[in-house]
Amino acid sequence: MLTQTTSRVLEPSDLDAALAVLDREPVANAFVTSRVQVAGLDPWRLGGEMWGWYEDGMLTSLCYAGANLVPICATPRAVRAFADRARRAGRRCSSIVGPAEPTTQLWRLLEPHWGPAREVRAQQPLMVTDRMPTDIAPDPYVRRVRKDEMDTIMPACVAMFTEEVGVSPMAGDGGLLYQARVAELVGSGRSFARLDDRGRVAFKAEIGAATSHACQIQGVWVAPEYRGQGLAAPGMAAVLRYALADVAPVVSLYVNDFNTTARRTYRRVGFQEVGAFMSVLF
């Protein structure tokens, strides 16, 4: 057992202790928890390292260091240690994302070495619900995307990602990793869409991270020609119904603070703001 205040890369034998930290904030930590529950702490399977911060021999804070750098239950002292480790390792991630307060502190320490960022989204409301809305009927045409519909859903996913993040997911490796992730969601029954009479996607969303405690809706998108026609709220209600019935008792999402239309839609469906995330995009 460690008896001093320190940080280190966690090993597979640290899994139970890491899960105990993640379980302290099951909604905010759903993304990382879902990965750890599937892959454990082996860096190759996890897709990155898990750093741990110890206070008097007890694991108290984590930081996932993979494609994203994610502080988890991170105290100010832990953030400083994680920032020092990240600075020495060099930037390998495409974004820093996590609860706004520790992520702000982490970026403040890393910006002199890693900056400038392509974009900083300092306040992204975290929204949560555990029930269906009483005044929004789920869209009956929103359904699970079938495995043989990858060619149908993929262009919509690429359009959503490019619009949301500002770069195409097809860059770099030609989109192989992104296509694999979309296929994983489709294959697990967590990709949903409404198709129009021409077989094109009018509305889509996915249930991304999922644990037994909480899941996270992501990738919400309405095709440009259908915006303003009232598809978003019933579509979200339909995905929410699937999520609550089949995945987890609590459903969350986070949204850009400047996206007032989306925030209004999510509130109509019953989501309430309970905190904020921050994203630093490179």
Short mmCIF file of C-alpha atoms in Angstrom, two decimals:
data_model
loop_
_atom_site.label_atom_id
_atom_site.label_comp_id
_atom_site.label_asym_id
_atom_site.label_seq_id
_atom_site.Cartn_x
_atom_site.Cartn_y
_atom_site.Cartn_z
CA MET A 1 0.00 0.00 0.00
CA LEU A 2 1.18 3.50 -0.80
CA THR A 3 1.69 5.55 2.33
CA GLN A 4 2.43 8.92 0.77
CA THR A 5 0.59 11.41 -1.37
CA THR A 6 1.46 10.42 -4.91
CA SER A 7 0.18 9.48 -8.35
CA ARG A 8 0.87 6.45 -10.52
CA VAL A 9 -0.44 4.48 -13.50
CA LEU A 10 -3.01 1.99 -12.24
CA GLU A 11 -2.70 -1.73 -12.94
CA PRO A 12 -5.39 -4.39 -13.51
CA SER A 13 -5.17 -5.34 -9.83
CA ASP A 14 -6.40 -1.83 -8.94
CA LEU A 15 -9.76 -2.38 -10.67
CA ASP A 16 -11.95 -2.58 -7.57
CA ALA A 17 -10.45 0.56 -6.07
CA ALA A 18 -10.87 2.44 -9.35
CA LEU A 19 -14.50 1.36 -9.69
CA ALA A 20 -15.15 2.57 -6.14
CA VAL A 21 -13.95 6.04 -7.14
CA LEU A 22 -16.00 5.99 -10.36
CA ASP A 23 -19.12 4.94 -8.46
CA ARG A 24 -18.97 8.11 -6.34
CA GLU A 25 -20.36 10.10 -9.29
CA PRO A 26 -22.12 7.52 -11.50
CA VAL A 27 -23.75 10.01 -13.87
CA ALA A 28 -20.78 12.28 -14.52
CA ASN A 29 -18.42 9.30 -14.77
CA ALA A 30 -20.60 7.11 -17.00
CA PHE A 31 -18.32 7.41 -20.04
CA VAL A 32 -15.19 6.21 -18.29
CA THR A 33 -17.01 3.72 -16.06
CA SER A 34 -18.54 2.01 -19.10
CA ARG A 35 -15.11 1.57 -20.65
CA VAL A 36 -13.53 0.28 -17.46
CA GLN A 37 -16.32 -2.22 -16.85
CA VAL A 38 -15.74 -3.72 -20.30
CA ALA A 39 -11.96 -3.43 -20.61
CA GLY A 40 -10.64 -3.30 -17.05
CA LEU A 41 -7.46 -1.30 -16.50
CA ASP A 42 -5.22 -2.98 -19.05
CA PRO A 43 -4.03 -0.04 -21.20
CA TRP A 44 -4.22 -1.96 -24.47
CA ARG A 45 -7.85 -3.02 -23.93
CA LEU A 46 -8.85 0.26 -22.27
CA GLY A 47 -7.38 2.38 -25.06
CA GLY A 48 -5.29 4.42 -22.66
CA GLU A 49 -3.83 4.58 -19.18
CA MET A 50 -5.70 5.21 -15.96
CA TRP A 51 -3.79 7.45 -13.60
CA GLY A 52 -4.50 7.31 -9.89
CA TRP A 53 -3.98 9.87 -7.13
CA TYR A 54 -3.44 8.59 -3.60
CA GLU A 55 -3.97 10.44 -0.34
CA ASP A 56 -2.46 8.63 2.66
CA GLY A 57 -2.46 5.36 0.78
CA MET A 58 -6.08 5.63 -0.43
CA LEU A 59 -7.01 6.03 -4.09
CA THR A 60 -9.11 9.22 -4.23
CA SER A 61 -8.91 10.60 -7.79
CA LEU A 62 -8.48 9.27 -11.31
CA CYS A 63 -7.57 10.57 -14.75
CA TYR A 64 -8.24 8.63 -17.93
CA ALA A 65 -5.50 9.31 -20.49
CA GLY A 66 -6.51 7.97 -23.89
CA ALA A 67 -8.04 9.64 -26.92
CA ASN A 68 -9.54 11.99 -24.33
CA LEU A 69 -7.93 13.25 -21.13
CA VAL A 70 -10.64 12.98 -18.45
CA PRO A 71 -10.20 14.04 -14.80
CA ILE A 72 -12.42 11.98 -12.48
CA CYS A 73 -13.37 13.01 -8.94
CA ALA A 74 -10.18 15.05 -9.13
CA THR A 75 -9.19 17.27 -6.20
CA PRO A 76 -7.02 20.35 -6.83
CA ARG A 77 -3.89 18.49 -5.66
CA ALA A 78 -4.74 15.55 -7.91
CA VAL A 79 -5.27 17.86 -10.89
CA ARG A 80 -1.81 19.35 -10.39
CA ALA A 81 -0.28 15.88 -10.31
CA PHE A 82 -2.20 14.79 -13.41
CA ALA A 83 -1.20 17.98 -15.24
CA ASP A 84 2.46 17.35 -14.42
CA ARG A 85 2.25 13.76 -15.68
CA ALA A 86 0.44 14.86 -18.85
CA ARG A 87 2.96 17.62 -19.51
CA ARG A 88 5.88 15.23 -19.18
CA ALA A 89 4.23 12.62 -21.42
CA GLY A 90 3.30 15.14 -24.10
CA ARG A 91 -0.11 15.57 -25.67
CA ARG A 92 -1.52 12.37 -27.10
CA CYS A 93 -5.23 13.16 -26.76
CA SER A 94 -7.60 14.93 -29.15
CA SER A 95 -9.52 16.60 -26.31
CA ILE A 96 -9.69 17.24 -22.60
CA VAL A 97 -13.19 16.72 -21.27
CA GLY A 98 -14.78 16.38 -17.87
CA PRO A 99 -16.56 18.20 -15.06
CA ALA A 100 -16.03 21.92 -15.56
CA GLU A 101 -14.16 22.79 -12.36
CA PRO A 102 -11.28 20.25 -12.48
CA THR A 103 -11.10 20.42 -16.27
CA THR A 104 -10.72 24.21 -16.10
CA GLN A 105 -7.88 23.83 -13.62
CA LEU A 106 -6.25 21.08 -15.67
CA TRP A 107 -6.34 23.15 -18.84
CA ARG A 108 -4.99 26.21 -17.04
CA LEU A 109 -1.92 24.18 -16.06
CA LEU A 110 -1.49 22.53 -19.47
CA GLU A 111 -2.27 25.43 -21.79
CA PRO A 112 1.24 26.95 -21.60
CA HIS A 113 2.62 23.63 -22.84
CA TRP A 114 -0.17 22.27 -25.06
CA GLY A 115 -1.90 25.42 -26.23
CA PRO A 116 -3.42 26.96 -28.08
CA ALA A 117 -6.50 24.76 -28.34
CA ARG A 118 -8.59 24.70 -31.48
CA GLU A 119 -11.65 25.47 -29.37
CA VAL A 120 -12.56 25.67 -25.68
CA ARG A 121 -16.15 25.02 -24.61
CA ALA A 122 -16.03 26.17 -21.02
CA GLN A 123 -19.62 25.48 -19.97
CA GLN A 124 -21.56 22.50 -21.28
CA PRO A 125 -24.62 21.88 -19.10
CA LEU A 126 -24.95 18.31 -17.83
CA MET A 127 -28.62 17.33 -17.99
CA VAL A 128 -30.33 14.36 -16.35
CA THR A 129 -33.73 12.68 -16.15
CA ASP A 130 -35.11 9.45 -14.71
CA ARG A 131 -38.63 9.50 -16.16
CA MET A 132 -40.61 9.92 -19.32
CA PRO A 133 -42.23 13.27 -20.12
CA THR A 134 -45.98 13.47 -19.60
CA ASP A 135 -46.70 15.90 -22.42
CA ILE A 136 -44.40 14.73 -25.25
CA ALA A 137 -45.41 11.55 -27.08
CA PRO A 138 -42.48 9.45 -28.33
CA ASP A 139 -42.09 9.46 -32.11
CA PRO A 140 -43.40 6.04 -33.23
CA TYR A 141 -41.14 6.13 -36.30
CA VAL A 142 -37.90 6.31 -34.29
CA ARG A 143 -36.47 2.80 -34.04
CA ARG A 144 -33.26 0.89 -33.59
CA VAL A 145 -30.93 1.02 -36.58
CA ARG A 146 -30.41 -2.44 -38.07
CA LYS A 147 -26.99 -3.92 -38.73
CA ASP A 148 -27.66 -3.89 -42.47
CA GLU A 149 -28.29 -0.12 -42.39
CA MET A 150 -24.71 1.04 -41.79
CA ASP A 151 -24.62 2.71 -45.21
CA THR A 152 -27.78 4.62 -44.24
CA ILE A 153 -26.73 5.82 -40.80
CA MET A 154 -23.04 6.50 -41.45
CA PRO A 155 -23.45 9.70 -43.53
CA ALA A 156 -25.72 11.16 -40.84
CA CYS A 157 -23.17 10.29 -38.15
CA VAL A 158 -20.37 11.93 -40.12
CA ALA A 159 -22.49 15.05 -40.71
CA MET A 160 -23.38 15.29 -37.01
CA PHE A 161 -19.78 14.86 -35.87
CA THR A 162 -18.43 17.38 -38.35
CA GLU A 163 -21.09 19.92 -37.43
CA GLU A 164 -20.60 19.42 -33.70
CA VAL A 165 -16.81 19.09 -33.42
CA GLY A 166 -15.72 21.17 -36.41
CA VAL A 167 -13.58 18.50 -38.07
CA SER A 168 -14.49 15.38 -40.01
CA PRO A 169 -14.14 12.00 -38.26
CA MET A 170 -12.98 10.65 -41.61
CA ALA A 171 -9.64 12.48 -41.35
CA GLY A 172 -6.48 10.74 -40.25
CA ASP A 173 -7.23 7.02 -40.51
CA GLY A 174 -9.92 7.45 -43.14
CA GLY A 175 -12.64 7.08 -40.55
CA LEU A 176 -11.85 3.47 -39.62
CA LEU A 177 -12.04 4.04 -35.87
CA TYR A 178 -15.16 6.17 -36.15
CA GLN A 179 -16.89 3.66 -38.38
CA ALA A 180 -16.01 0.90 -35.92
CA ARG A 181 -17.56 2.90 -33.07
CA VAL A 182 -20.75 3.53 -35.07
CA ALA A 183 -20.92 -0.17 -35.94
CA GLU A 184 -20.46 -1.07 -32.27
CA LEU A 185 -23.43 1.11 -31.28
CA VAL A 186 -25.57 -0.26 -34.08
CA GLY A 187 -24.61 -3.83 -33.21
CA SER A 188 -25.44 -3.34 -29.54
CA GLY A 189 -28.86 -1.88 -30.34
CA ARG A 190 -28.01 1.59 -29.06
CA SER A 191 -28.30 3.54 -32.34
CA PHE A 192 -31.70 5.02 -33.18
CA ALA A 193 -33.12 6.87 -36.18
CA ARG A 194 -36.20 8.00 -37.99
CA LEU A 195 -35.96 7.53 -41.76
CA ASP A 196 -37.94 9.61 -44.23
CA ASP A 197 -39.93 8.21 -47.16
CA ARG A 198 -36.75 8.17 -49.27
CA GLY A 199 -34.89 6.05 -46.73
CA ARG A 200 -32.68 8.89 -45.52
CA VAL A 201 -32.07 9.81 -41.88
CA ALA A 202 -34.31 12.61 -40.65
CA PHE A 203 -33.46 12.25 -36.93
CA LYS A 204 -30.87 10.20 -35.08
CA ALA A 205 -29.33 9.71 -31.66
CA GLU A 206 -27.32 7.09 -29.82
CA ILE A 207 -27.06 5.78 -26.30
CA GLY A 208 -23.31 5.96 -25.91
CA ALA A 209 -21.85 5.28 -22.49
CA ALA A 210 -23.94 2.82 -20.48
CA THR A 211 -23.61 1.34 -17.01
CA SER A 212 -26.11 -0.26 -14.67
CA HIS A 213 -26.53 3.11 -12.93
CA ALA A 214 -26.68 5.60 -15.80
CA CYS A 215 -26.38 6.01 -19.53
CA GLN A 216 -25.64 8.94 -21.81
CA ILE A 217 -27.46 10.00 -24.97
CA GLN A 218 -25.15 11.43 -27.62
CA GLY A 219 -25.04 12.29 -31.31
CA VAL A 220 -28.48 13.91 -31.42
CA TRP A 221 -29.00 15.25 -34.94
CA VAL A 222 -31.84 16.41 -37.17
CA ALA A 223 -31.18 16.62 -40.91
CA PRO A 224 -31.03 20.27 -42.01
CA GLU A 225 -34.09 19.98 -44.26
CA TYR A 226 -36.19 18.76 -41.31
CA ARG A 227 -35.13 21.30 -38.71
CA GLY A 228 -37.89 23.44 -37.27
CA GLN A 229 -40.54 20.79 -37.98
CA GLY A 230 -40.85 19.42 -34.47
CA LEU A 231 -38.95 16.15 -34.87
CA ALA A 232 -36.40 16.63 -32.08
CA ALA A 233 -38.55 16.47 -28.95
CA PRO A 234 -40.63 13.41 -29.94
CA GLY A 235 -37.46 11.76 -31.25
CA MET A 236 -35.66 12.37 -27.97
CA ALA A 237 -38.67 11.03 -26.07
CA ALA A 238 -38.51 7.85 -28.14
CA VAL A 239 -34.79 7.34 -27.44
CA LEU A 240 -35.38 8.14 -23.78
CA ARG A 241 -38.07 5.46 -23.60
CA TYR A 242 -35.64 2.87 -24.97
CA ALA A 243 -32.91 4.03 -22.59
CA LEU A 244 -35.03 3.86 -19.44
CA ALA A 245 -36.63 0.55 -20.39
CA ASP A 246 -33.56 -1.32 -21.62
CA VAL A 247 -30.37 0.34 -20.40
CA ALA A 248 -30.30 2.30 -17.12
CA PRO A 249 -32.57 4.05 -14.59
CA VAL A 250 -30.95 7.45 -15.14
CA VAL A 251 -30.29 9.08 -18.51
CA SER A 252 -27.91 11.99 -19.05
CA LEU A 253 -26.44 14.14 -21.78
CA TYR A 254 -24.36 17.26 -22.04
CA VAL A 255 -24.85 20.10 -24.47
CA ASN A 256 -23.09 23.29 -25.51
CA ASP A 257 -24.34 26.27 -23.53
CA PHE A 258 -24.75 28.30 -26.73
CA ASN A 259 -27.07 25.70 -28.26
CA THR A 260 -30.23 27.23 -26.85
CA THR A 261 -32.51 25.33 -29.23
CA ALA A 262 -31.19 21.95 -28.08
CA ARG A 263 -31.30 22.93 -24.40
CA ARG A 264 -34.91 24.01 -24.79
CA THR A 265 -35.77 20.71 -26.48
CA TYR A 266 -34.12 18.65 -23.77
CA ARG A 267 -35.94 20.60 -21.06
CA ARG A 268 -39.24 19.93 -22.84
CA VAL A 269 -38.50 16.20 -22.66
CA GLY A 270 -37.81 16.50 -18.93
CA PHE A 271 -34.04 16.83 -18.64
CA GLN A 272 -32.81 19.10 -15.86
CA GLU A 273 -29.41 20.75 -15.58
CA VAL A 274 -27.43 19.33 -12.65
CA GLY A 275 -23.89 20.48 -13.42
CA ALA A 276 -21.54 21.37 -16.23
CA PHE A 277 -18.81 19.79 -18.32
CA MET A 278 -15.98 21.47 -20.16
CA SER A 279 -14.31 20.41 -23.41
CA VAL A 280 -10.97 21.51 -24.81
CA LEU A 281 -10.64 20.50 -28.47
CA PHE A 282 -7.31 20.20 -30.31
#
